Short mmCIF file of C-alpha atoms in Angstrom, two decimals:
data_model
loop_
_atom_site.label_atom_id
_atom_site.label_comp_id
_atom_site.label_asym_id
_atom_site.label_seq_id
_atom_site.Cartn_x
_atom_site.Cartn_y
_atom_site.Cartn_z
CA ARG A 1 43.98 -24.23 -57.76
CA VAL A 2 47.39 -22.53 -58.02
CA SER A 3 50.24 -23.70 -60.21
CA HIS A 4 53.52 -23.60 -58.29
CA TYR A 5 55.30 -21.81 -61.10
CA ALA A 6 52.41 -19.68 -62.33
CA PRO A 7 53.04 -15.93 -62.67
CA LEU A 8 51.15 -13.75 -60.23
CA ASP A 9 48.78 -12.28 -62.81
CA SER A 10 47.57 -15.77 -63.81
CA VAL A 11 46.79 -17.00 -60.29
CA GLU A 12 43.09 -17.32 -59.59
CA ALA A 13 41.98 -15.63 -56.39
CA LEU A 14 41.20 -18.10 -53.64
CA PRO A 15 37.81 -17.92 -51.89
CA TYR A 16 39.45 -18.39 -48.49
CA PRO A 17 42.38 -16.61 -46.80
CA THR A 18 45.79 -18.06 -47.51
CA ARG A 19 48.09 -19.16 -44.75
CA PHE A 20 50.08 -15.94 -44.95
CA GLU A 21 46.96 -13.79 -44.91
CA ARG A 22 45.41 -15.71 -42.05
CA PHE A 23 48.34 -15.19 -39.72
CA ALA A 24 49.51 -11.79 -40.97
CA GLU A 25 49.82 -9.13 -38.31
CA PRO A 26 50.67 -5.56 -39.31
CA ASN A 27 52.58 -4.84 -36.14
CA ALA A 28 54.67 -7.56 -34.57
CA PRO A 29 55.32 -7.15 -30.83
CA TRP A 30 58.17 -4.67 -30.52
CA VAL A 31 59.70 -6.19 -27.41
CA PHE A 32 59.89 -9.61 -29.04
CA SER A 33 61.29 -8.06 -32.23
CA ILE A 34 64.06 -6.35 -30.28
CA PHE A 35 65.18 -9.50 -28.53
CA SER A 36 64.88 -11.64 -31.64
CA SER A 37 66.87 -9.08 -33.61
CA LEU A 38 69.64 -9.30 -31.06
CA ALA A 39 69.78 -13.03 -30.80
CA TYR A 40 71.50 -15.57 -32.95
CA ILE A 41 73.33 -18.74 -32.07
CA SER A 42 73.59 -21.46 -34.67
CA PRO A 43 72.65 -24.97 -33.72
CA PRO A 44 75.12 -27.63 -34.82
CA SER A 45 73.12 -28.23 -37.98
CA SER A 46 70.78 -26.05 -39.96
CA PRO A 47 67.31 -25.63 -38.46
CA SER A 48 65.27 -28.36 -40.02
CA ALA A 49 63.08 -27.46 -42.96
CA PHE A 50 60.95 -30.40 -41.93
CA GLY A 51 59.68 -30.30 -38.39
CA ARG A 52 56.81 -30.83 -36.03
CA ASP A 53 54.22 -28.14 -35.43
CA VAL A 54 53.94 -28.19 -31.64
CA ALA A 55 50.47 -26.66 -31.58
CA SER A 56 48.85 -29.07 -34.03
CA GLY A 57 51.13 -32.07 -33.62
CA ALA A 58 51.47 -32.36 -37.41
CA TRP A 59 54.74 -32.80 -39.28
CA THR A 60 55.04 -29.95 -41.77
CA THR A 61 57.58 -28.13 -43.91
CA THR A 62 56.15 -24.63 -44.35
CA SER A 63 55.14 -24.07 -40.74
CA SER A 64 58.49 -25.36 -39.59
CA ALA A 65 60.33 -23.00 -41.92
CA VAL A 66 58.33 -19.77 -41.56
CA GLY A 67 56.21 -20.29 -38.44
CA ASP A 68 52.94 -18.41 -38.19
CA ASN A 69 54.31 -15.14 -39.59
CA ARG A 70 54.17 -13.19 -36.36
CA GLY A 71 57.52 -11.56 -36.89
CA ALA A 72 61.13 -12.22 -36.10
CA SER A 73 64.52 -11.13 -37.27
CA SER A 74 67.86 -12.41 -38.21
CA GLY A 75 70.31 -11.91 -35.41
CA CYS A 76 73.69 -10.49 -34.70
CA LEU A 77 74.57 -12.00 -31.31
CA SER A 78 76.12 -15.44 -31.33
CA ALA A 79 78.11 -17.66 -29.00
CA LEU A 80 81.09 -16.71 -31.15
CA THR A 81 80.50 -13.03 -30.32
CA PHE A 82 80.03 -13.75 -26.63
CA VAL A 83 83.19 -15.81 -26.28
CA SER A 84 85.59 -14.30 -28.83
CA VAL A 85 85.00 -10.53 -28.92
CA PRO A 86 85.99 -9.84 -25.27
CA GLY A 87 89.07 -11.99 -25.80
CA ARG A 88 89.97 -10.02 -28.92
CA SER A 89 89.80 -6.61 -27.24
CA TYR A 90 91.65 -8.00 -24.20
CA LEU A 91 94.54 -9.26 -26.32
CA THR A 92 94.62 -6.44 -28.91
CA ASP A 93 92.28 -3.42 -29.05
CA CYS A 94 88.84 -2.36 -30.28
CA HIS A 95 89.56 -2.54 -34.01
CA TYR A 96 86.83 -5.19 -34.28
CA LEU A 97 84.29 -2.35 -34.18
CA GLN A 98 85.32 -1.49 -37.75
CA TYR A 99 83.52 -4.64 -38.93
CA TYR A 100 80.20 -3.10 -37.95
CA PHE A 101 80.12 -0.33 -40.54
CA GLY A 102 80.37 -2.57 -43.59
CA SER A 103 77.93 -4.99 -41.98
CA PHE A 104 75.42 -2.15 -41.51
CA ILE A 105 75.59 -1.18 -45.19
CA GLY A 106 75.31 -4.84 -46.23
CA ARG A 107 72.08 -5.19 -44.24
CA LEU A 108 70.63 -2.11 -45.92
CA LEU A 109 71.37 -3.65 -49.32
CA ILE A 110 69.38 -6.72 -48.27
CA VAL A 111 66.50 -4.49 -47.15
CA TRP A 112 66.35 -2.64 -50.47
CA LEU A 113 67.29 -5.32 -52.98
CA LEU A 114 66.63 -8.88 -51.81
CA LEU A 115 63.79 -8.76 -49.28
CA PRO A 116 61.31 -7.36 -51.86
CA ALA A 117 62.14 -10.35 -54.08
CA PHE A 118 61.74 -12.86 -51.28
CA TYR A 119 58.41 -11.38 -50.21
CA GLY A 120 56.93 -11.62 -53.68
CA SER A 121 57.56 -8.30 -55.38
CA HIS A 122 59.72 -10.00 -58.02
CA ALA A 123 59.18 -13.74 -57.51
CA ARG A 124 57.08 -15.38 -60.21
CA ALA A 125 55.21 -17.53 -57.72
CA GLY A 126 54.85 -14.89 -55.04
CA ARG A 127 56.38 -15.10 -51.61
CA VAL A 128 58.95 -17.85 -51.09
CA THR A 129 59.87 -19.99 -48.11
CA THR A 130 63.63 -20.15 -48.76
CA ALA A 131 66.20 -18.14 -50.69
CA TYR A 132 66.81 -21.22 -52.84
CA GLU A 133 63.17 -21.46 -53.80
CA TYR A 134 63.45 -17.94 -55.22
CA LEU A 135 66.60 -18.90 -57.14
CA GLY A 136 64.71 -21.88 -58.53
CA HIS A 137 61.93 -19.62 -59.81
CA ARG A 138 64.41 -17.11 -61.18
CA PHE A 139 67.13 -19.31 -62.70
CA GLY A 140 65.83 -22.88 -62.67
CA PRO A 141 66.22 -26.09 -60.66
CA TRP A 142 69.93 -26.56 -61.30
CA THR A 143 70.74 -23.21 -59.68
CA ARG A 144 68.43 -24.01 -56.77
CA THR A 145 70.06 -27.40 -56.20
CA THR A 146 73.61 -26.08 -56.52
CA THR A 147 73.10 -23.23 -54.07
CA SER A 148 71.32 -25.56 -51.64
CA LEU A 149 74.28 -27.94 -51.66
CA PHE A 150 76.72 -25.08 -51.11
CA PHE A 151 74.53 -23.91 -48.21
CA PHE A 152 74.66 -27.30 -46.53
CA ALA A 153 78.43 -27.53 -46.99
CA SER A 154 79.09 -24.03 -45.62
CA ARG A 155 76.56 -24.45 -42.83
CA ILE A 156 78.19 -27.66 -41.63
CA MET A 157 81.53 -25.85 -41.37
CA GLY A 158 80.14 -22.59 -39.95
CA SER A 159 77.85 -24.22 -37.42
CA GLY A 160 80.59 -26.65 -36.48
CA LEU A 161 82.84 -23.70 -35.60
CA ARG A 162 80.13 -22.00 -33.54
CA LEU A 163 79.35 -25.28 -31.82
CA LEU A 164 83.01 -25.77 -30.96
CA VAL A 165 83.36 -22.25 -29.54
CA ALA A 166 80.25 -22.64 -27.36
CA ALA A 167 81.38 -26.09 -26.22
CA ILE A 168 84.85 -24.78 -25.34
CA ALA A 169 83.30 -22.11 -23.12
CA ILE A 170 81.16 -24.65 -21.27
CA SER A 171 84.04 -27.10 -21.02
CA VAL A 172 86.45 -24.51 -19.58
CA ILE A 173 83.95 -23.07 -17.09
CA PHE A 174 82.58 -26.36 -15.73
CA ASN A 175 85.67 -28.48 -16.40
CA TRP A 176 83.64 -31.00 -18.41
CA PRO A 177 85.15 -33.16 -21.19
CA LEU A 178 84.87 -31.31 -24.49
CA PRO A 179 83.63 -34.29 -26.59
CA TRP A 180 80.73 -34.90 -24.19
CA VAL A 181 79.80 -31.21 -24.22
CA VAL A 182 79.74 -31.22 -28.03
CA ALA A 183 77.62 -34.38 -28.13
CA GLY A 184 75.15 -33.05 -25.57
CA THR A 185 74.76 -29.73 -27.37
CA VAL A 186 74.12 -31.50 -30.67
CA ILE A 187 71.41 -33.69 -29.15
CA VAL A 188 69.62 -30.73 -27.55
CA ALA A 189 69.81 -28.54 -30.66
CA VAL A 190 68.66 -31.24 -33.06
CA GLY A 191 65.79 -32.09 -30.72
CA TYR A 192 64.33 -28.62 -30.35
CA THR A 193 64.79 -27.67 -34.01
CA THR A 194 63.13 -30.88 -35.21
CA PHE A 195 60.17 -30.79 -32.84
CA GLY A 196 59.70 -27.02 -32.66
CA GLY A 197 60.69 -25.77 -36.11
CA ILE A 198 61.31 -22.05 -36.61
CA LYS A 199 59.17 -21.17 -33.56
CA ALA A 200 61.59 -23.03 -31.31
CA ILE A 201 64.54 -21.35 -33.05
CA ILE A 202 63.14 -17.85 -32.53
CA TRP A 203 62.11 -18.32 -28.91
CA THR A 204 65.42 -20.00 -28.09
CA ASP A 205 67.21 -17.09 -29.78
CA ALA A 206 65.28 -14.60 -27.64
CA LEU A 207 66.14 -16.44 -24.41
CA GLN A 208 69.78 -16.74 -25.46
CA ALA A 209 69.89 -13.00 -26.15
CA LEU A 210 68.78 -12.34 -22.59
CA VAL A 211 71.43 -14.73 -21.25
CA PHE A 212 74.25 -13.32 -23.38
CA LEU A 213 73.42 -9.65 -22.82
CA GLY A 214 72.60 -10.14 -19.16
CA GLY A 215 75.86 -12.00 -18.64
CA ALA A 216 77.91 -9.33 -20.42
CA VAL A 217 76.26 -6.50 -18.47
CA ALA A 218 76.77 -8.36 -15.18
CA VAL A 219 80.45 -8.91 -15.93
CA LEU A 220 80.98 -5.27 -16.95
CA VAL A 221 79.26 -4.01 -13.78
CA TYR A 222 81.40 -6.34 -11.70
CA LEU A 223 84.58 -5.14 -13.40
CA PHE A 224 83.76 -1.47 -12.91
CA ALA A 225 82.82 -2.12 -9.27
CA THR A 226 85.90 -4.15 -8.30
CA THR A 227 88.67 -2.50 -10.32
CA PRO A 228 90.51 0.10 -8.21
CA GLY A 229 90.09 3.71 -9.32
CA THR A 230 87.31 5.67 -10.96
CA ILE A 231 85.71 4.74 -14.25
CA ALA A 232 87.44 7.68 -15.93
CA ALA A 233 90.81 6.61 -14.54
CA ASN A 234 90.30 3.02 -15.66
CA LEU A 235 89.35 4.11 -19.18
CA ALA A 236 92.43 6.35 -19.24
CA THR A 237 94.56 3.34 -18.33
CA ALA A 238 92.99 1.40 -21.18
CA ALA A 239 93.55 4.28 -23.60
CA ASP A 240 97.22 4.60 -22.58
CA ALA A 241 97.66 0.89 -23.33
CA GLY A 242 96.08 1.34 -26.76
CA LYS A 243 93.06 -0.82 -25.91
CA LEU A 244 90.55 1.81 -27.11
CA ASN A 245 92.05 2.15 -30.59
CA VAL A 246 89.40 1.52 -33.23
CA PHE A 247 90.26 2.88 -36.67
CA THR A 248 93.19 2.11 -38.94
CA TRP A 249 93.12 4.55 -41.86
CA ASP A 250 95.54 2.63 -44.02
CA ALA A 251 94.89 2.36 -47.76
CA ASP A 252 97.08 -0.72 -48.11
CA PRO A 253 94.79 -3.51 -49.41
CA ASN A 254 97.01 -6.10 -47.72
CA ASN A 255 96.37 -4.66 -44.26
CA ASP A 256 93.60 -6.79 -42.75
CA ARG A 257 92.95 -4.13 -40.09
CA SER A 258 92.46 -1.28 -42.55
CA PHE A 259 89.05 0.39 -42.25
CA TRP A 260 88.59 0.47 -46.03
CA VAL A 261 89.48 -3.19 -46.46
CA LEU A 262 87.10 -4.25 -43.68
CA LEU A 263 84.36 -1.92 -44.99
CA ILE A 264 84.35 -3.44 -48.48
CA TYR A 265 84.78 -6.97 -47.16
CA ASN A 266 81.88 -6.74 -44.72
CA ILE A 267 79.49 -5.14 -47.20
CA PHE A 268 79.80 -8.13 -49.49
CA ILE A 269 80.07 -10.85 -46.85
CA THR A 270 77.02 -9.54 -44.97
CA ALA A 271 74.97 -9.25 -48.16
CA ALA A 272 76.01 -12.77 -49.13
CA VAL A 273 75.28 -14.27 -45.71
CA PHE A 274 71.95 -12.57 -45.06
CA GLY A 275 70.82 -12.92 -48.65
CA THR A 276 71.80 -16.51 -49.46
CA ASP A 277 72.29 -18.33 -46.14
CA GLN A 278 68.96 -19.88 -45.21
CA ASP A 279 69.99 -20.04 -41.57
CA PHE A 280 69.74 -16.22 -41.54
CA THR A 281 67.21 -15.67 -44.32
CA GLN A 282 64.52 -17.86 -42.76
CA ARG A 283 64.29 -15.53 -39.77
CA MET A 284 63.53 -12.56 -42.00
CA LEU A 285 60.88 -14.59 -43.82
CA THR A 286 58.91 -15.25 -40.63
CA CYS A 287 57.58 -11.68 -40.61
CA SER A 288 54.01 -11.15 -41.79
CA ASN A 289 54.90 -8.85 -44.67
CA LEU A 290 57.74 -7.09 -46.48
CA LYS A 291 57.67 -3.99 -44.27
CA GLY A 292 57.90 -6.15 -41.17
CA GLY A 293 60.92 -7.99 -42.53
CA GLN A 294 62.61 -4.74 -43.55
CA ARG A 295 61.91 -3.11 -40.20
CA SER A 296 63.25 -6.15 -38.42
CA LEU A 297 66.55 -6.17 -40.31
CA ILE A 298 67.01 -2.41 -39.93
CA MET A 299 66.46 -2.76 -36.18
CA ASN A 300 69.00 -5.58 -36.20
CA ALA A 301 71.54 -3.29 -37.87
CA ILE A 302 70.94 -0.46 -35.38
CA VAL A 303 71.04 -2.44 -32.14
CA GLY A 304 74.15 -4.30 -33.27
CA PHE A 305 76.32 -1.23 -32.62
CA PRO A 306 75.85 -0.95 -28.83
CA VAL A 307 76.02 -4.74 -28.53
CA VAL A 308 79.48 -4.86 -30.13
CA ILE A 309 80.64 -1.97 -27.94
CA LEU A 310 79.38 -3.81 -24.84
CA PHE A 311 81.43 -6.93 -25.54
CA LEU A 312 84.51 -4.96 -26.54
CA MET A 313 84.31 -3.00 -23.29
CA VAL A 314 84.15 -6.25 -21.32
CA GLY A 315 87.50 -7.25 -22.81
CA VAL A 316 88.98 -3.80 -22.24
CA MET A 317 87.95 -3.78 -18.58
CA MET A 318 89.25 -7.33 -18.15
CA TYR A 319 92.65 -5.96 -19.16
CA VAL A 320 92.43 -3.04 -16.69
CA PHE A 321 91.20 -5.40 -13.96
CA GLY A 322 94.18 -7.64 -14.61
CA GLN A 323 96.60 -4.78 -13.95
CA ALA A 324 95.41 -4.74 -10.34
CA HIS A 325 94.72 -8.48 -10.00
CA ALA A 326 97.50 -10.23 -11.88
CA GLU A 327 96.59 -13.59 -10.38
CA PHE A 328 93.47 -13.67 -12.57
CA ASN A 329 95.26 -12.96 -15.85
CA PRO A 330 95.07 -15.81 -18.37
CA PRO A 331 98.31 -17.47 -19.53
CA PRO A 332 100.11 -15.41 -22.20
CA ASP A 333 99.70 -18.08 -24.87
CA MET A 334 95.98 -18.67 -24.27
CA ALA A 335 93.81 -18.60 -27.41
CA GLN A 336 91.45 -15.70 -27.92
CA ASP A 337 88.28 -17.75 -27.55
CA ARG A 338 89.40 -19.15 -24.18
CA VAL A 339 90.23 -15.83 -22.48
CA PHE A 340 86.70 -14.82 -21.48
CA PRO A 341 85.68 -18.33 -20.30
CA PHE A 342 88.90 -18.45 -18.24
CA PHE A 343 88.01 -15.14 -16.63
CA ILE A 344 84.46 -16.27 -15.87
CA ALA A 345 85.68 -19.51 -14.30
CA ASN A 346 88.49 -18.01 -12.22
CA ALA A 347 87.84 -14.33 -11.52
CA LEU A 348 84.08 -14.01 -11.12
CA PRO A 349 82.37 -14.96 -7.87
CA THR A 350 79.59 -17.51 -7.95
CA GLY A 351 76.40 -16.10 -9.49
CA TRP A 352 78.04 -13.67 -11.94
CA GLY A 353 78.43 -13.98 -15.69
CA ILE A 354 77.02 -17.11 -17.32
#
């Protein structure tokens, strides 16, 4: 009844509700939206565009990619954030917070410019399932194929890095061989993405958000409770050591810590990632309508700020804690992404952190 490439004004109205209409909900659950907007950890490969619908038992592509349109969001909290950000503020300072401002503007550009296209305001065939489907409608099959191949290449490298960081944390904490940790993580991730599709991705993201945030809060509470002195005194110690420094107002374009350099860089990199990386874009496309997707991404941009501060403060307080408990300080030459796992394994009592 409907030609795949037919313009919207030539599509004959269907006598029955479409899949998107049937599952559309004007108001997605806010609690679920909050957690899904916080959560993101990449599996070792891209979530499968071909998967098994758990409810019906059927192998599908659309339901695996966009679910039942009950709302979700792209995320800002990854294993990379959990492991690396505290280590960065422990070893240097809080300049990482500068990344947030450009990232916030980049998300707003996606809300205003790209999401309306993905949800059918500009697409010739209406709402699309992937960013590359839209590019195919807009520029033709060669553009769609080229961008899809670049996505797979970049996703293999990006997800491989995130997989390695998460595996390093588990390996350091439990003293397990790194190759076996990597292999086990791959098997689990491929299994739940293949059999659960985007539903499994979103629910796993939500649970991981609880684990990451709960672990960070638990560690911060422990640090404040066990570090000698008042909270104000401990923060003063951190400030005297330069750990609370955030902004570098240097106009030198070669300074990779300059606020202006990081602002421009993160505007474009965030717009590129959220607008063309299907691993992120598919989460925005699971919402029931354009407003839901826009609201989800705006919420993601807002809640990202306190999340980044939380993980930076963990690293700052790890430094202050180490001034009173030098035996728990990591070796001076330890890599940034191993500092926080080392602290969890050696300084925290059983039951705290991860």
